[in-house]
Amino acid sequence: DQQVKQNSPSLSVQEGRISILNCDYTNSMFDYFLWYKKYPAEGPTFLISISSIKDKNEDGRFTVFLNKSAKHLSLHIVPSQPGDSAVYFCAASARVYGGSQGNLIFGKGTKLSVKP
Amino acid sequence: DADVTQTPRNRITKTGKRIMLECSQTKGHDRMYWYRQDPGLGLRLIYYSFDVKDINKGEISDGYSVSRQAQAKFSLSLESAIPNQTALYFCATSQASRVDGYTFGSGTRLTVV
């Protein structure tokens, strides 16, 4: 059963508008969430993260929101640029015995297309 | 040079052949991972290693084996390749004490014909 779900395989937005990518999770033990960005022919690269003790983290044009009660997080990109066109993966992890962070569990990804 | 290097970048092999994908890292991370990416299925974990003597199966380990030759090297083998192992394979590294995620290699595109 999928623990991290990205229900939208694709999203298309106009340049300059807001892109909102959504992610849901089922495991209440997850305490750290990340977004990765992947261009074709490249490996995924870390974009932004959020700890479960926060509900918002912002880095330039990128903001991640976490709603723990709904087990939902979202990535907002404002304003969207054509260079943001990529596949975005949501990922989550939980602390394991000994206090270290466990393996990342990835969603299936959402392909974002930003049209000029 | 890249922090995480995967070789080869592309490979076409025949059904039944043994093939090895290699990964090396210069980040000094203790943990290494192998993932495969298939369209519509995202990234799925094949094997992971927390140090040289600690190797664990991921969610889709059947048909694969791994070797952690050194702290910096982690190889993935397909003992007898089959067409449904055609995929994009990624190696990743992380540091146990850090929570800021993984560093991925650029991937190996494997085609089994």
mmCIF file of C-alpha atoms in Angstrom:
data_model
loop_
_atom_site.group_PDB
_atom_site.id
_atom_site.type_symbol
_atom_site.label_atom_id
_atom_site.label_comp_id
_atom_site.label_asym_id
_atom_site.label_seq_id
_atom_site.Cartn_x
_atom_site.Cartn_y
_atom_site.Cartn_z
ATOM 1 C CA ASP A 1 0.000 0.000 0.000
ATOM 2 C CA GLN A 2 1.329 3.403 -0.916
ATOM 3 C CA GLN A 3 2.422 5.423 2.084
ATOM 4 C CA VAL A 4 3.119 8.560 0.046
ATOM 5 C CA LYS A 5 0.632 9.483 -2.645
ATOM 6 C CA GLN A 6 0.798 12.039 -5.394
ATOM 7 C CA ASN A 7 -2.550 11.713 -7.075
ATOM 8 C CA SER A 8 -1.911 14.111 -9.945
ATOM 9 C CA PRO A 9 0.435 12.604 -12.546
ATOM 10 C CA SER A 10 0.689 15.921 -14.336
ATOM 11 C CA LEU A 11 0.019 19.628 -13.950
ATOM 12 C CA SER A 12 0.163 22.420 -16.492
ATOM 13 C CA VAL A 13 0.340 26.098 -15.533
ATOM 14 C CA GLN A 14 1.020 29.373 -17.257
ATOM 15 C CA GLU A 15 4.291 31.182 -16.669
ATOM 16 C CA GLY A 16 3.976 33.688 -13.838
ATOM 17 C CA ARG A 17 1.082 31.877 -12.165
ATOM 18 C CA ILE A 18 1.178 29.731 -9.057
ATOM 19 C CA SER A 19 1.895 25.995 -9.255
ATOM 20 C CA ILE A 20 0.498 23.865 -6.449
ATOM 21 C CA LEU A 21 1.647 20.276 -6.163
ATOM 22 C CA ASN A 22 -0.042 18.039 -3.629
ATOM 23 C CA CYS A 23 1.036 15.039 -1.616
ATOM 24 C CA ASP A 24 -0.790 12.851 0.898
ATOM 25 C CA TYR A 25 0.669 10.349 3.324
ATOM 26 C CA THR A 26 -0.741 7.591 5.458
ATOM 27 C CA ASN A 27 1.989 6.847 7.997
ATOM 28 C CA SER A 28 1.548 9.013 11.080
ATOM 29 C CA MET A 29 5.127 8.217 12.128
ATOM 30 C CA PHE A 30 6.555 10.306 9.283
ATOM 31 C CA ASP A 31 8.226 13.347 10.762
ATOM 32 C CA TYR A 32 10.233 14.755 7.890
ATOM 33 C CA PHE A 33 9.063 15.590 4.406
ATOM 34 C CA LEU A 34 10.957 16.588 1.312
ATOM 35 C CA TRP A 35 10.384 17.582 -2.285
ATOM 36 C CA TYR A 36 12.749 16.521 -5.031
ATOM 37 C CA LYS A 37 12.882 17.853 -8.552
ATOM 38 C CA LYS A 38 13.934 15.757 -11.518
ATOM 39 C CA TYR A 39 14.839 16.864 -15.013
ATOM 40 C CA PRO A 40 15.061 14.329 -17.869
ATOM 41 C CA ALA A 41 18.399 12.489 -18.025
ATOM 42 C CA GLU A 42 19.337 13.682 -14.545
ATOM 43 C CA GLY A 43 18.980 12.330 -11.048
ATOM 44 C CA PRO A 44 16.487 13.839 -8.617
ATOM 45 C CA THR A 45 17.782 16.856 -6.714
ATOM 46 C CA PHE A 46 16.685 18.081 -3.322
ATOM 47 C CA LEU A 47 14.414 21.116 -3.459
ATOM 48 C CA ILE A 48 12.921 21.877 -0.057
ATOM 49 C CA SER A 49 11.999 20.109 3.147
ATOM 50 C CA ILE A 50 9.883 20.519 6.256
ATOM 51 C CA SER A 51 9.939 18.994 9.694
ATOM 52 C CA SER A 52 6.725 17.866 11.321
ATOM 53 C CA ILE A 53 7.176 20.498 14.029
ATOM 54 C CA LYS A 54 6.519 23.192 11.446
ATOM 55 C CA ASP A 55 3.601 23.913 9.166
ATOM 56 C CA LYS A 56 5.388 26.055 6.600
ATOM 57 C CA ASN A 57 8.856 26.398 5.147
ATOM 58 C CA GLU A 58 9.782 28.929 2.520
ATOM 59 C CA ASP A 59 12.800 29.179 0.230
ATOM 60 C CA GLY A 60 12.589 31.850 -2.398
ATOM 61 C CA ARG A 61 9.815 31.030 -4.845
ATOM 62 C CA PHE A 62 9.185 27.669 -3.180
ATOM 63 C CA THR A 63 7.014 27.124 -0.115
ATOM 64 C CA VAL A 64 5.998 23.836 1.426
ATOM 65 C CA PHE A 65 2.931 23.626 3.636
ATOM 66 C CA LEU A 66 2.263 20.756 6.015
ATOM 67 C CA ASN A 67 -1.148 19.890 7.446
ATOM 68 C CA LYS A 68 -0.512 17.085 9.901
ATOM 69 C CA SER A 69 -4.121 16.546 10.838
ATOM 70 C CA ALA A 70 -4.985 15.951 7.197
ATOM 71 C CA LYS A 71 -1.709 14.131 6.489
ATOM 72 C CA HIS A 72 -1.238 16.427 3.549
ATOM 73 C CA LEU A 73 1.535 18.594 2.226
ATOM 74 C CA SER A 74 1.770 20.869 -0.730
ATOM 75 C CA LEU A 75 4.476 22.640 -2.672
ATOM 76 C CA HIS A 76 3.736 26.128 -3.961
ATOM 77 C CA ILE A 77 5.854 27.693 -6.679
ATOM 78 C CA VAL A 78 5.295 31.405 -7.165
ATOM 79 C CA PRO A 79 5.797 32.691 -9.769
ATOM 80 C CA SER A 80 6.184 29.645 -11.961
ATOM 81 C CA GLN A 81 8.877 29.754 -14.629
ATOM 82 C CA PRO A 82 9.440 27.559 -17.697
ATOM 83 C CA GLY A 83 12.628 26.248 -16.060
ATOM 84 C CA ASP A 84 10.483 24.787 -13.298
ATOM 85 C CA SER A 85 9.127 22.224 -15.773
ATOM 86 C CA ALA A 86 10.206 18.894 -14.306
ATOM 87 C CA VAL A 87 8.921 15.910 -12.366
ATOM 88 C CA TYR A 88 8.445 16.632 -8.679
ATOM 89 C CA PHE A 89 8.643 13.848 -6.124
ATOM 90 C CA CYS A 90 7.289 14.086 -2.622
ATOM 91 C CA ALA A 91 9.161 12.012 -0.028
ATOM 92 C CA ALA A 92 8.802 11.267 3.668
ATOM 93 C CA SER A 93 10.729 9.558 6.424
ATOM 94 C CA ALA A 94 10.353 8.601 10.057
ATOM 95 C CA ARG A 95 12.775 8.380 12.935
ATOM 96 C CA VAL A 96 13.845 4.836 13.646
ATOM 97 C CA TYR A 97 15.205 3.132 16.718
ATOM 98 C CA GLY A 98 18.408 4.875 17.716
ATOM 99 C CA GLY A 99 17.157 8.257 16.586
ATOM 100 C CA SER A 100 18.477 8.336 13.040
ATOM 101 C CA GLN A 101 16.247 9.088 10.091
ATOM 102 C CA GLY A 102 14.804 6.114 8.270
ATOM 103 C CA ASN A 103 14.698 5.534 4.536
ATOM 104 C CA LEU A 104 12.879 8.002 2.333
ATOM 105 C CA ILE A 105 9.585 6.805 0.888
ATOM 106 C CA PHE A 106 8.782 8.464 -2.426
ATOM 107 C CA GLY A 107 5.550 9.259 -4.167
ATOM 108 C CA LYS A 108 5.063 8.492 -7.844
ATOM 109 C CA GLY A 109 5.792 12.040 -8.927
ATOM 110 C CA THR A 110 3.931 14.868 -10.644
ATOM 111 C CA LYS A 111 5.101 16.194 -13.979
ATOM 112 C CA LEU A 112 4.862 19.978 -14.006
ATOM 113 C CA SER A 113 4.775 21.843 -17.295
ATOM 114 C CA VAL A 114 5.082 25.622 -17.174
ATOM 115 C CA LYS A 115 4.027 27.192 -20.459
ATOM 116 C CA PRO A 116 5.502 30.528 -21.592
ATOM 117 C CA ASP B 1 33.425 15.609 -10.749
ATOM 118 C CA ALA B 2 29.984 14.530 -9.637
ATOM 119 C CA ASP B 3 29.452 13.671 -5.982
ATOM 120 C CA VAL B 4 27.704 10.426 -6.943
ATOM 121 C CA THR B 5 28.874 8.755 -10.142
ATOM 122 C CA GLN B 6 27.042 5.942 -11.868
ATOM 123 C CA THR B 7 28.441 3.792 -14.646
ATOM 124 C CA PRO B 8 27.443 3.023 -17.293
ATOM 125 C CA ARG B 9 25.011 5.823 -18.209
ATOM 126 C CA ASN B 10 23.259 3.673 -20.774
ATOM 127 C CA ARG B 11 23.302 -0.046 -21.390
ATOM 128 C CA ILE B 12 21.483 -2.444 -23.648
ATOM 129 C CA THR B 13 21.756 -6.085 -22.729
ATOM 130 C CA LYS B 14 20.157 -9.356 -23.738
ATOM 131 C CA THR B 15 17.766 -11.448 -21.713
ATOM 132 C CA GLY B 16 19.636 -13.882 -19.490
ATOM 133 C CA LYS B 17 22.863 -11.903 -19.349
ATOM 134 C CA ARG B 18 24.470 -10.841 -16.090
ATOM 135 C CA ILE B 19 25.029 -7.142 -15.743
ATOM 136 C CA MET B 20 26.528 -4.927 -13.071
ATOM 137 C CA LEU B 21 25.764 -1.282 -12.455
ATOM 138 C CA GLU B 22 28.308 0.622 -10.443
ATOM 139 C CA CYS B 23 28.075 3.572 -8.118
ATOM 140 C CA SER B 24 30.798 5.539 -6.384
ATOM 141 C CA GLN B 25 30.572 8.612 -4.184
ATOM 142 C CA THR B 26 32.892 11.295 -2.908
ATOM 143 C CA LYS B 27 30.533 12.751 -0.301
ATOM 144 C CA GLY B 28 31.797 10.575 2.533
ATOM 145 C CA HIS B 29 28.248 9.419 3.259
ATOM 146 C CA ASP B 30 27.775 6.165 5.085
ATOM 147 C CA ARG B 31 24.468 5.135 3.534
ATOM 148 C CA MET B 32 23.956 4.110 -0.073
ATOM 149 C CA TYR B 33 20.837 3.086 -1.983
ATOM 150 C CA TRP B 34 19.703 1.684 -5.295
ATOM 151 C CA TYR B 35 16.367 2.774 -6.746
ATOM 152 C CA ARG B 36 14.634 2.095 -9.995
ATOM 153 C CA GLN B 37 12.266 4.447 -11.729
ATOM 154 C CA ASP B 38 9.495 3.256 -14.007
ATOM 155 C CA PRO B 39 6.903 5.483 -15.695
ATOM 156 C CA GLY B 40 3.928 5.977 -13.394
ATOM 157 C CA LEU B 41 5.561 4.091 -10.533
ATOM 158 C CA GLY B 42 7.953 6.644 -9.158
ATOM 159 C CA LEU B 43 11.113 5.645 -7.316
ATOM 160 C CA ARG B 44 11.172 2.209 -5.756
ATOM 161 C CA LEU B 45 13.894 1.001 -3.416
ATOM 162 C CA ILE B 46 15.803 -2.105 -4.490
ATOM 163 C CA TYR B 47 18.558 -2.390 -1.848
ATOM 164 C CA TYR B 48 20.206 -0.183 0.707
ATOM 165 C CA SER B 49 23.349 -0.292 2.779
ATOM 166 C CA PHE B 50 24.028 1.578 6.014
ATOM 167 C CA ASP B 51 27.693 0.624 6.012
ATOM 168 C CA VAL B 52 30.008 -1.922 4.407
ATOM 169 C CA LYS B 53 28.731 -4.784 6.538
ATOM 170 C CA ASP B 54 25.078 -3.803 6.623
ATOM 171 C CA ILE B 55 23.044 -4.538 3.480
ATOM 172 C CA ASN B 56 19.277 -4.705 3.373
ATOM 173 C CA LYS B 57 16.580 -5.548 0.883
ATOM 174 C CA GLY B 58 14.188 -2.893 -0.282
ATOM 175 C CA GLU B 59 10.677 -3.328 -1.620
ATOM 176 C CA ILE B 60 11.657 -4.859 -4.993
ATOM 177 C CA SER B 61 14.875 -6.833 -4.427
ATOM 178 C CA ASP B 62 13.911 -10.010 -6.310
ATOM 179 C CA GLY B 63 16.196 -10.564 -9.288
ATOM 180 C CA TYR B 64 18.857 -8.203 -7.964
ATOM 181 C CA SER B 65 21.921 -8.461 -5.747
ATOM 182 C CA VAL B 66 24.314 -5.849 -4.407
ATOM 183 C CA SER B 67 27.843 -5.523 -3.141
ATOM 184 C CA ARG B 68 29.262 -2.779 -0.943
ATOM 185 C CA GLN B 69 32.917 -3.057 -1.860
ATOM 186 C CA ALA B 70 33.968 -0.034 0.172
ATOM 187 C CA GLN B 71 32.426 2.904 1.973
ATOM 188 C CA ALA B 72 32.343 4.763 -1.321
ATOM 189 C CA LYS B 73 31.276 1.987 -3.699
ATOM 190 C CA PHE B 74 27.974 0.167 -4.054
ATOM 191 C CA SER B 75 27.221 -2.006 -7.071
ATOM 192 C CA LEU B 76 23.960 -3.517 -8.267
ATOM 193 C CA SER B 77 23.877 -6.782 -10.203
ATOM 194 C CA LEU B 78 21.196 -8.368 -12.301
ATOM 195 C CA GLU B 79 22.133 -12.037 -12.279
ATOM 196 C CA SER B 80 19.965 -12.966 -15.248
ATOM 197 C CA ALA B 81 18.413 -9.904 -16.832
ATOM 198 C CA ILE B 82 14.801 -9.981 -17.985
ATOM 199 C CA PRO B 83 12.873 -7.440 -20.080
ATOM 200 C CA ASN B 84 10.773 -6.125 -17.177
ATOM 201 C CA GLN B 85 13.993 -4.960 -15.549
ATOM 202 C CA THR B 86 14.202 -2.334 -18.263
ATOM 203 C CA ALA B 87 14.170 0.897 -16.264
ATOM 204 C CA LEU B 88 16.114 3.898 -15.092
ATOM 205 C CA TYR B 89 18.317 3.025 -12.121
ATOM 206 C CA PHE B 90 19.502 5.540 -9.571
ATOM 207 C CA CYS B 91 22.101 5.296 -6.875
ATOM 208 C CA ALA B 92 21.778 7.632 -3.888
ATOM 209 C CA THR B 93 23.721 8.418 -0.744
ATOM 210 C CA SER B 94 22.867 9.926 2.613
ATOM 211 C CA GLN B 95 24.418 10.584 5.967
ATOM 212 C CA ALA B 96 22.688 8.900 8.883
ATOM 213 C CA SER B 97 23.044 11.916 11.118
ATOM 214 C CA ARG B 98 21.469 14.268 8.597
ATOM 215 C CA VAL B 99 17.823 14.703 7.769
ATOM 216 C CA ASP B 100 18.172 16.665 4.565
ATOM 217 C CA GLY B 101 17.690 13.771 2.243
ATOM 218 C CA TYR B 102 19.628 12.025 -0.369
ATOM 219 C CA THR B 103 22.111 12.870 -3.094
ATOM 220 C CA PHE B 104 21.367 11.040 -6.321
ATOM 221 C CA GLY B 105 23.547 10.021 -9.201
ATOM 222 C CA SER B 106 22.553 10.844 -12.779
ATOM 223 C CA GLY B 107 21.128 7.406 -13.399
ATOM 224 C CA THR B 108 21.735 4.390 -15.612
ATOM 225 C CA ARG B 109 19.242 3.685 -18.358
ATOM 226 C CA LEU B 110 19.100 -0.084 -18.748
ATOM 227 C CA THR B 111 17.315 -1.810 -21.589
ATOM 228 C CA VAL B 112 16.921 -5.580 -21.596
ATOM 229 C CA VAL B 113 16.032 -6.996 -25.015
#
